[in-house]
Amino acid sequence: MRAIGWRGAVVAAALSVVVAAIAAPVAAAAPADFYTPPTDLTASAPGDLIRSEPSELALRVPGTDGGFPADGRRIMYRSTDANGAANAVTGTYLEPQRQWEGPGPRPLVSLAVGTHGQGDQCAPSKLLNQLLTYQAPIGLMTEYEILGINGLLLQGIAVVITDYDGLGTPGMHTYVNRAAEAHAVLDAARAAKNLPGTSITPAGPVGFWGYSQGGGAAAAAAELAADYAPELQVKGTYAGAPPADLAATLAQIDGSFLTGAIGYAINGLAQAYPESRPLIEAELNEKGKAMLAETRNYCVIETGARFAFQKTSEYTRSGESLSVVLDRLPLAKELLERQRIGTRTPSGPVLIQSGNHDDVVPFGQAEQLAGAWCGRGATVQFTENPLPSVLPGSVINHAAPLVLGLPEALTYMVDLFHDRPAPSTCSS
């Protein structure tokens, strides 16, 4: 059987979503106790599998040889948080029905999702079991990454999807924390290789994939792989719209449909670095404190609906924007700078995509990331999406390149796994 080209893969991925949606029953959510980790993780190593169970994917058609496009297993694995302490993270491993037709063993992509939210109900391992999840009055959410996931599966590539630190499991999700997310992505790959009964091998090739928050997580994983998980055979990374400069990204989304995501980021900072909490809270008025308290329980659609186009200057005692406030607090400024991506050399080649008019993650900082990695001798393909500006602040110019860039991303990853030379836009 011939490999599917990118056009066929994207179309097939879209059709698989439709067909599976028609055939899929309404799936029950995973039991809450699966997400409760052991009290003592000291005897385990990063990537160790803690537990697993079948995951009844909503978008799956049962067959005699397994589910189409994949069979799922929910996993919990040992990882490392932002401060180097052991933590437990959940996720989902997807075993494709389609055979891998490239050289060597079946490859694995560790996929990091874009912004889902901060409530435990937003965890990808839960959303994959339901076509839609809903909490009254406006808590609607779906797994919007399914098109890219299915595109990889239909090429015969296994996929493991992390829930990230604190998303699903106890504690607050440390949103866009560079180290915690990188560790979660890397340890998800390790855990998948430790999962019995799969078709991947311990020494098989690995790639990282993500867009937006996921692009940052994938990029951070590429940077930390050599030190944190040197045994992984990293072929390369797709990092779409990576928030490499978190301070610039927070300033960009202020006043947009995703203003509330700033609440995720500040909540995440306070969770990872508790010493910052009283300093930041002292700068907030009651409306600002309420915003932080509410966003920690929401998925991204509800967050957008509730806080769209609000200005963070409405949340501070001084009337300054939160970006200005954080910039004048030395500790907060240092913690934001600690999240910067581009200070290390990535393992393997990287494809970075960014929209010229991205209204969430600034184009300029993605371009700077590409330049920084080129300067370190990495092989980087930087692709601009020239979509004209459409309703700035509505997130259209951030969301559209996710779909429009999928064909290139899929081709790039498949080519890497076929040992084809990676393209580069780095100047010689």
Short mmCIF file of C-alpha atoms in Angstrom, two decimals:
data_model
loop_
_atom_site.label_atom_id
_atom_site.label_comp_id
_atom_site.label_asym_id
_atom_site.label_seq_id
_atom_site.Cartn_x
_atom_site.Cartn_y
_atom_site.Cartn_z
CA MET A 1 0.00 0.00 0.00
CA ARG A 2 1.40 3.39 -0.97
CA ALA A 3 1.98 6.16 1.57
CA ILE A 4 -0.67 8.88 1.57
CA GLY A 5 0.48 12.26 0.26
CA TRP A 6 -0.17 15.36 2.35
CA ARG A 7 -3.29 16.35 0.41
CA GLY A 8 -4.72 12.87 0.76
CA ALA A 9 -3.75 12.71 4.41
CA VAL A 10 -5.41 16.01 5.27
CA VAL A 11 -8.58 15.09 3.37
CA ALA A 12 -8.58 11.61 4.89
CA ALA A 13 -8.04 13.06 8.35
CA ALA A 14 -11.02 15.35 7.90
CA LEU A 15 -13.16 12.50 6.55
CA SER A 16 -12.10 10.25 9.42
CA VAL A 17 -13.39 12.85 11.85
CA VAL A 18 -16.74 12.98 10.07
CA VAL A 19 -17.09 9.21 9.66
CA ALA A 20 -16.01 8.46 13.20
CA ALA A 21 -18.30 11.16 14.57
CA ILE A 22 -21.25 9.52 12.85
CA ALA A 23 -20.33 6.06 14.09
CA ALA A 24 -19.19 6.98 17.58
CA PRO A 25 -21.40 6.46 20.62
CA VAL A 26 -21.47 9.02 23.39
CA ALA A 27 -18.49 8.13 25.54
CA ALA A 28 -18.40 8.32 29.30
CA ALA A 29 -15.76 10.47 30.95
CA ALA A 30 -12.80 8.77 32.59
CA PRO A 31 -13.22 7.97 36.28
CA ALA A 32 -11.81 10.68 38.50
CA ASP A 33 -9.66 8.26 40.49
CA PHE A 34 -7.51 7.52 37.41
CA TYR A 35 -6.21 11.08 37.69
CA THR A 36 -5.22 10.77 41.37
CA PRO A 37 -1.48 10.05 41.48
CA PRO A 38 0.35 7.96 44.07
CA THR A 39 1.39 9.86 47.16
CA ASP A 40 5.04 8.85 46.78
CA LEU A 41 6.86 9.15 43.45
CA THR A 42 10.42 9.01 44.80
CA ALA A 43 11.05 5.43 43.64
CA SER A 44 10.16 6.22 40.02
CA ALA A 45 12.17 7.81 37.21
CA PRO A 46 11.04 10.35 34.60
CA GLY A 47 8.98 8.60 31.95
CA ASP A 48 8.07 5.63 34.14
CA LEU A 49 4.54 4.41 33.50
CA ILE A 50 2.39 4.69 36.63
CA ARG A 51 -0.85 3.27 35.23
CA SER A 52 -2.80 2.84 32.03
CA GLU A 53 -6.25 1.82 30.88
CA PRO A 54 -8.19 1.63 27.60
CA SER A 55 -9.39 4.98 26.32
CA GLU A 56 -12.62 4.73 24.36
CA LEU A 57 -12.06 7.42 21.78
CA ALA A 58 -15.19 9.21 20.62
CA LEU A 59 -13.81 9.64 17.09
CA ARG A 60 -13.10 5.97 16.44
CA VAL A 61 -14.73 3.31 14.30
CA PRO A 62 -14.37 -0.24 15.73
CA GLY A 63 -13.10 -2.91 13.35
CA THR A 64 -11.90 -6.50 13.38
CA ASP A 65 -8.25 -5.40 13.36
CA GLY A 66 -8.62 -2.56 15.85
CA GLY A 67 -10.15 0.87 15.80
CA PHE A 68 -9.89 3.32 12.93
CA PRO A 69 -7.83 5.41 12.83
CA ALA A 70 -6.35 4.23 16.14
CA ASP A 71 -6.88 2.48 19.44
CA GLY A 72 -6.26 4.57 22.55
CA ARG A 73 -4.82 4.04 25.99
CA ARG A 74 -5.01 6.59 28.76
CA ILE A 75 -1.73 6.81 30.65
CA MET A 76 -0.31 8.34 33.80
CA TYR A 77 3.44 8.75 33.92
CA ARG A 78 6.12 10.23 36.12
CA SER A 79 7.54 13.57 35.00
CA THR A 80 9.29 16.61 36.51
CA ASP A 81 7.75 19.96 37.37
CA ALA A 82 9.13 23.45 36.81
CA ASN A 83 11.25 23.27 39.95
CA GLY A 84 12.75 19.83 39.39
CA ALA A 85 10.38 17.91 41.66
CA ALA A 86 8.73 14.63 40.70
CA ASN A 87 5.15 14.95 39.48
CA ALA A 88 2.56 12.76 37.76
CA VAL A 89 1.14 13.71 34.36
CA THR A 90 -1.60 12.06 32.34
CA GLY A 91 -2.07 11.67 28.61
CA THR A 92 -3.19 9.37 25.80
CA TYR A 93 -1.28 6.99 23.56
CA LEU A 94 -2.76 6.28 20.12
CA GLU A 95 -1.81 3.09 18.27
CA PRO A 96 -2.53 3.54 14.55
CA GLN A 97 -4.36 0.93 12.54
CA ARG A 98 -2.42 1.86 9.41
CA GLN A 99 1.01 0.29 8.95
CA TRP A 100 4.16 2.41 8.87
CA GLU A 101 5.63 2.16 5.37
CA GLY A 102 8.80 4.14 5.85
CA PRO A 103 12.25 2.93 6.84
CA GLY A 104 12.91 1.45 10.26
CA PRO A 105 10.46 0.98 13.11
CA ARG A 106 7.19 2.85 13.48
CA PRO A 107 7.91 6.46 14.53
CA LEU A 108 6.29 8.25 17.45
CA VAL A 109 5.19 11.88 17.66
CA SER A 110 4.84 13.44 21.11
CA LEU A 111 2.11 15.99 20.50
CA ALA A 112 1.54 19.07 22.63
CA VAL A 113 -1.88 20.66 22.30
CA GLY A 114 -2.65 24.34 21.97
CA THR A 115 -4.44 26.29 24.68
CA HIS A 116 -7.25 24.19 26.15
CA GLY A 117 -7.81 25.98 29.45
CA GLN A 118 -7.01 25.52 33.12
CA GLY A 119 -9.94 23.47 34.41
CA ASP A 120 -9.35 19.73 34.78
CA GLN A 121 -12.24 19.04 32.38
CA CYS A 122 -10.11 20.57 29.61
CA ALA A 123 -7.50 17.77 29.67
CA PRO A 124 -7.04 16.26 26.18
CA SER A 125 -7.25 12.73 27.60
CA LYS A 126 -10.82 13.55 28.67
CA LEU A 127 -11.83 15.48 25.57
CA LEU A 128 -10.75 12.64 23.30
CA ASN A 129 -13.48 10.51 24.89
CA GLN A 130 -16.26 12.96 24.06
CA LEU A 131 -17.29 14.74 20.89
CA LEU A 132 -18.17 17.74 23.02
CA THR A 133 -18.02 18.48 26.70
CA TYR A 134 -20.43 20.94 28.27
CA GLN A 135 -20.82 22.53 31.68
CA ALA A 136 -23.66 24.98 32.20
CA PRO A 137 -24.11 27.72 31.29
CA ILE A 138 -21.42 28.23 28.58
CA GLY A 139 -18.73 25.65 29.34
CA LEU A 140 -18.43 24.16 25.84
CA MET A 141 -15.22 22.48 24.66
CA THR A 142 -14.01 20.03 22.01
CA GLU A 143 -10.67 18.49 21.04
CA TYR A 144 -9.81 20.79 18.15
CA GLU A 145 -6.40 19.17 17.55
CA ILE A 146 -8.01 16.04 16.12
CA LEU A 147 -7.33 16.96 12.47
CA GLY A 148 -3.57 17.06 13.00
CA ILE A 149 -3.67 13.97 15.21
CA ASN A 150 -5.54 11.98 12.58
CA GLY A 151 -3.25 13.25 9.83
CA LEU A 152 -0.29 11.70 11.65
CA LEU A 153 -2.14 8.47 12.44
CA LEU A 154 -3.13 8.01 8.81
CA GLN A 155 0.54 8.06 7.87
CA GLY A 156 1.15 5.16 10.27
CA ILE A 157 2.79 7.39 12.88
CA ALA A 158 2.00 6.63 16.53
CA VAL A 159 0.97 9.62 18.63
CA VAL A 160 1.17 10.33 22.35
CA ILE A 161 -0.61 13.43 23.67
CA THR A 162 0.31 14.93 27.03
CA ASP A 163 -2.22 16.60 29.32
CA TYR A 164 0.57 18.81 30.74
CA ASP A 165 1.40 19.43 34.39
CA GLY A 166 -1.74 19.89 36.51
CA LEU A 167 -4.32 19.52 33.73
CA GLY A 168 -6.57 16.68 34.87
CA THR A 169 -4.34 15.80 37.81
CA PRO A 170 -4.43 17.59 41.19
CA GLY A 171 -2.97 21.08 41.33
CA MET A 172 -3.28 23.93 38.88
CA HIS A 173 -2.06 23.64 35.31
CA THR A 174 1.21 25.57 34.98
CA TYR A 175 0.22 27.12 31.68
CA VAL A 176 3.07 28.01 29.25
CA ASN A 177 5.77 27.08 31.77
CA ARG A 178 8.75 26.22 29.60
CA ALA A 179 10.39 23.54 31.77
CA ALA A 180 7.21 21.83 32.99
CA GLU A 181 5.78 21.58 29.49
CA ALA A 182 9.03 20.37 27.93
CA HIS A 183 9.36 17.67 30.60
CA ALA A 184 5.74 16.59 30.05
CA VAL A 185 6.30 16.25 26.28
CA LEU A 186 9.59 14.37 26.65
CA ASP A 187 8.32 12.05 29.38
CA ALA A 188 5.17 11.31 27.39
CA ALA A 189 7.43 9.87 24.67
CA ARG A 190 9.31 7.84 27.27
CA ALA A 191 6.07 6.58 28.81
CA ALA A 192 4.68 5.56 25.42
CA LYS A 193 7.82 3.51 24.82
CA ASN A 194 7.34 1.89 28.24
CA LEU A 195 3.74 0.97 27.46
CA PRO A 196 3.42 -2.78 26.75
CA GLY A 197 1.65 -4.14 23.70
CA THR A 198 2.44 -1.34 21.23
CA SER A 199 4.16 -1.45 17.85
CA ILE A 200 6.77 1.21 18.69
CA THR A 201 10.25 0.29 19.90
CA PRO A 202 12.48 1.71 22.65
CA ALA A 203 15.03 2.97 20.11
CA GLY A 204 12.52 4.06 17.47
CA PRO A 205 12.48 7.63 16.10
CA VAL A 206 10.63 10.45 17.87
CA GLY A 207 9.31 13.81 16.75
CA PHE A 208 7.71 16.72 18.61
CA TRP A 209 4.63 18.54 17.32
CA GLY A 210 2.61 21.50 18.55
CA TYR A 211 0.92 24.77 17.71
CA SER A 212 0.50 27.88 19.90
CA GLN A 213 0.91 26.75 23.51
CA GLY A 214 1.78 23.39 21.99
CA GLY A 215 4.29 25.01 19.65
CA GLY A 216 6.06 26.48 22.64
CA ALA A 217 5.99 23.15 24.47
CA ALA A 218 7.34 21.29 21.43
CA ALA A 219 10.06 23.90 20.92
CA ALA A 220 11.03 23.74 24.59
CA ALA A 221 11.15 19.95 24.41
CA ALA A 222 13.48 20.17 21.40
CA GLU A 223 15.77 22.45 23.42
CA LEU A 224 15.83 20.30 26.55
CA ALA A 225 15.89 16.85 24.94
CA ALA A 226 19.69 16.50 24.81
CA ASP A 227 20.06 17.13 28.55
CA TYR A 228 16.80 15.75 29.94
CA ALA A 229 16.09 12.77 27.68
CA PRO A 230 19.29 12.03 25.72
CA GLU A 231 18.21 8.46 24.95
CA LEU A 232 15.37 9.63 22.68
CA GLN A 233 16.18 9.40 18.99
CA VAL A 234 14.84 12.83 18.05
CA LYS A 235 14.26 13.30 14.32
CA GLY A 236 12.89 16.83 14.52
CA THR A 237 10.15 19.22 15.58
CA TYR A 238 7.18 21.11 14.19
CA ALA A 239 6.58 24.27 16.25
CA GLY A 240 3.70 26.38 14.98
CA ALA A 241 3.22 29.90 16.41
CA PRO A 242 5.46 29.18 19.44
CA PRO A 243 5.21 31.76 22.26
CA ALA A 244 8.98 31.97 22.65
CA ASP A 245 8.72 35.39 24.32
CA LEU A 246 5.94 35.08 26.86
CA ALA A 247 5.97 38.75 27.86
CA ALA A 248 5.42 39.81 24.24
CA THR A 249 2.60 37.30 23.85
CA LEU A 250 0.79 38.49 26.98
CA ALA A 251 0.98 42.08 25.74
CA GLN A 252 -0.37 41.03 22.33
CA ILE A 253 -3.50 39.27 23.59
CA ASP A 254 -4.49 42.01 26.03
CA GLY A 255 -7.83 43.33 24.80
CA SER A 256 -8.39 40.45 22.38
CA PHE A 257 -10.81 37.51 22.44
CA LEU A 258 -8.18 35.68 24.53
CA THR A 259 -7.64 38.29 27.24
CA GLY A 260 -8.65 35.66 29.78
CA ALA A 261 -5.67 33.47 28.83
CA ILE A 262 -3.55 36.01 30.68
CA GLY A 263 -5.33 34.68 33.78
CA TYR A 264 -4.08 31.19 32.92
CA ALA A 265 -0.52 32.49 32.65
CA ILE A 266 -0.58 34.38 35.95
CA ASN A 267 -2.27 31.48 37.73
CA GLY A 268 0.44 29.22 36.31
CA LEU A 269 3.21 31.51 37.52
CA ALA A 270 1.74 31.60 41.00
CA GLN A 271 1.41 27.79 41.02
CA ALA A 272 5.00 27.15 39.92
CA TYR A 273 6.54 30.02 41.87
CA PRO A 274 4.39 30.69 44.99
CA GLU A 275 6.65 33.54 46.06
CA SER A 276 5.25 35.61 43.18
CA ARG A 277 1.62 35.26 44.24
CA PRO A 278 1.43 37.96 46.97
CA LEU A 279 3.39 40.44 44.85
CA ILE A 280 1.02 40.08 41.91
CA GLU A 281 -2.17 39.94 43.98
CA ALA A 282 -1.20 43.18 45.70
CA GLU A 283 -1.41 44.91 42.32
CA LEU A 284 -4.91 43.60 41.48
CA ASN A 285 -8.29 45.10 42.24
CA GLU A 286 -11.32 42.95 43.05
CA LYS A 287 -12.18 42.50 39.37
CA GLY A 288 -8.66 41.28 38.67
CA LYS A 289 -8.70 38.82 41.56
CA ALA A 290 -12.07 37.50 40.40
CA MET A 291 -10.70 37.01 36.89
CA LEU A 292 -7.85 34.85 38.21
CA ALA A 293 -10.20 32.83 40.41
CA GLU A 294 -12.62 32.18 37.55
CA THR A 295 -10.22 31.39 34.73
CA ARG A 296 -8.55 28.60 36.70
CA ASN A 297 -11.77 26.59 36.30
CA TYR A 298 -12.58 27.27 32.64
CA CYS A 299 -11.75 25.85 29.24
CA VAL A 300 -10.67 28.26 26.53
CA ILE A 301 -14.04 28.72 24.80
CA GLU A 302 -15.76 29.76 28.02
CA THR A 303 -12.80 31.94 28.98
CA GLY A 304 -13.06 33.72 25.66
CA ALA A 305 -16.82 34.18 25.98
CA ARG A 306 -16.55 35.67 29.47
CA PHE A 307 -13.49 37.90 29.11
CA ALA A 308 -13.32 38.71 25.40
CA PHE A 309 -11.95 42.16 24.49
CA GLN A 310 -11.57 43.28 28.10
CA LYS A 311 -8.45 45.29 28.92
CA THR A 312 -6.27 44.12 31.80
CA SER A 313 -5.98 47.75 32.90
CA GLU A 314 -9.48 47.12 34.28
CA TYR A 315 -7.98 44.52 36.64
CA THR A 316 -5.21 46.53 38.32
CA ARG A 317 -5.23 49.01 41.19
CA SER A 318 -3.05 51.42 39.24
CA GLY A 319 -4.99 51.26 35.98
CA GLU A 320 -1.88 50.01 34.19
CA SER A 321 -2.02 46.94 31.98
CA LEU A 322 -0.85 43.70 33.55
CA SER A 323 2.09 43.65 31.13
CA VAL A 324 3.27 46.99 32.50
CA VAL A 325 2.72 45.83 36.08
CA LEU A 326 4.62 42.57 35.59
CA ASP A 327 7.46 44.41 33.86
CA ARG A 328 8.05 46.67 36.86
CA LEU A 329 7.98 43.81 39.38
CA PRO A 330 11.56 42.43 39.31
CA LEU A 331 10.57 38.91 40.36
CA ALA A 332 7.69 38.66 37.89
CA LYS A 333 9.87 40.04 35.10
CA GLU A 334 12.58 37.48 35.88
CA LEU A 335 10.08 34.61 35.96
CA LEU A 336 8.64 35.60 32.58
CA GLU A 337 12.14 35.80 31.14
CA ARG A 338 12.81 32.32 32.52
CA GLN A 339 10.15 31.04 30.11
CA ARG A 340 12.00 32.34 27.04
CA ILE A 341 12.67 29.75 24.33
CA GLY A 342 15.68 30.07 22.06
CA THR A 343 18.58 30.11 24.52
CA ARG A 344 19.60 26.50 23.76
CA THR A 345 20.19 24.47 20.62
CA PRO A 346 17.32 22.18 19.60
CA SER A 347 17.84 18.48 18.98
CA GLY A 348 17.25 17.85 15.28
CA PRO A 349 15.83 20.15 12.61
CA VAL A 350 12.82 22.36 13.28
CA LEU A 351 9.95 23.76 11.23
CA ILE A 352 8.61 27.03 12.68
CA GLN A 353 5.42 28.48 11.22
CA SER A 354 3.98 31.89 12.02
CA GLY A 355 1.28 34.10 10.54
CA ASN A 356 2.38 37.59 9.50
CA HIS A 357 -0.71 39.01 11.20
CA ASP A 358 -1.03 36.54 14.08
CA ASP A 359 -3.17 38.32 16.66
CA VAL A 360 -2.22 36.04 19.57
CA VAL A 361 1.45 35.02 19.31
CA PRO A 362 3.46 37.87 17.74
CA PHE A 363 5.07 37.07 14.40
CA GLY A 364 8.24 38.94 15.33
CA GLN A 365 9.14 36.78 18.30
CA ALA A 366 8.69 33.58 16.25
CA GLU A 367 10.99 35.08 13.63
CA GLN A 368 13.49 35.91 16.37
CA LEU A 369 13.36 32.31 17.64
CA ALA A 370 14.21 31.04 14.16
CA GLY A 371 17.13 33.46 13.97
CA ALA A 372 18.40 32.48 17.41
CA TRP A 373 18.37 28.79 16.54
CA CYS A 374 20.00 29.43 13.15
CA GLY A 375 22.71 31.31 15.00
CA ARG A 376 23.33 28.22 17.11
CA GLY A 377 23.86 26.08 14.04
CA ALA A 378 20.44 24.40 13.98
CA THR A 379 18.62 23.49 10.77
CA VAL A 380 15.50 25.66 10.77
CA GLN A 381 12.76 26.10 8.20
CA PHE A 382 10.85 29.32 8.96
CA THR A 383 7.57 29.65 7.06
CA GLU A 384 5.42 32.78 7.01
CA ASN A 385 1.68 32.57 6.54
CA PRO A 386 0.68 35.72 4.61
CA LEU A 387 -3.03 35.60 5.48
CA PRO A 388 -4.24 39.24 5.47
CA SER A 389 -5.41 40.71 8.72
CA VAL A 390 -9.00 39.67 9.43
CA LEU A 391 -10.84 41.20 12.42
CA PRO A 392 -7.73 41.81 14.54
CA GLY A 393 -8.10 40.48 18.07
CA SER A 394 -10.72 37.91 17.08
CA VAL A 395 -8.05 35.13 16.99
CA ILE A 396 -8.90 34.34 13.34
CA ASN A 397 -5.36 35.24 12.29
CA HIS A 398 -4.01 32.85 14.89
CA ALA A 399 -6.41 29.95 14.36
CA ALA A 400 -6.48 29.91 10.55
CA PRO A 401 -2.72 29.24 10.13
CA LEU A 402 -3.12 26.17 12.36
CA VAL A 403 -5.23 24.55 9.64
CA LEU A 404 -3.55 26.19 6.64
CA GLY A 405 -0.11 25.11 7.85
CA LEU A 406 -1.06 21.48 8.42
CA PRO A 407 -0.07 20.18 4.96
CA GLU A 408 3.46 21.57 5.24
CA ALA A 409 3.83 20.37 8.83
CA LEU A 410 2.68 16.86 7.96
CA THR A 411 4.94 16.63 4.92
CA TYR A 412 7.87 17.94 6.97
CA MET A 413 7.43 15.37 9.74
CA VAL A 414 6.91 12.44 7.36
CA ASP A 415 10.01 13.46 5.39
CA LEU A 416 12.09 13.51 8.57
CA PHE A 417 10.95 10.00 9.44
CA HIS A 418 11.88 8.92 5.90
CA ASP A 419 15.41 10.28 6.47
CA ARG A 420 15.04 12.93 3.78
CA PRO A 421 17.17 16.08 4.15
CA ALA A 422 15.46 18.83 6.13
CA PRO A 423 15.04 22.19 4.35
CA SER A 424 16.50 25.33 5.88
CA THR A 425 15.89 29.04 5.60
CA CYS A 426 18.97 29.87 7.70
CA SER A 427 21.37 32.10 5.82
CA SER A 428 24.80 30.63 5.29
#
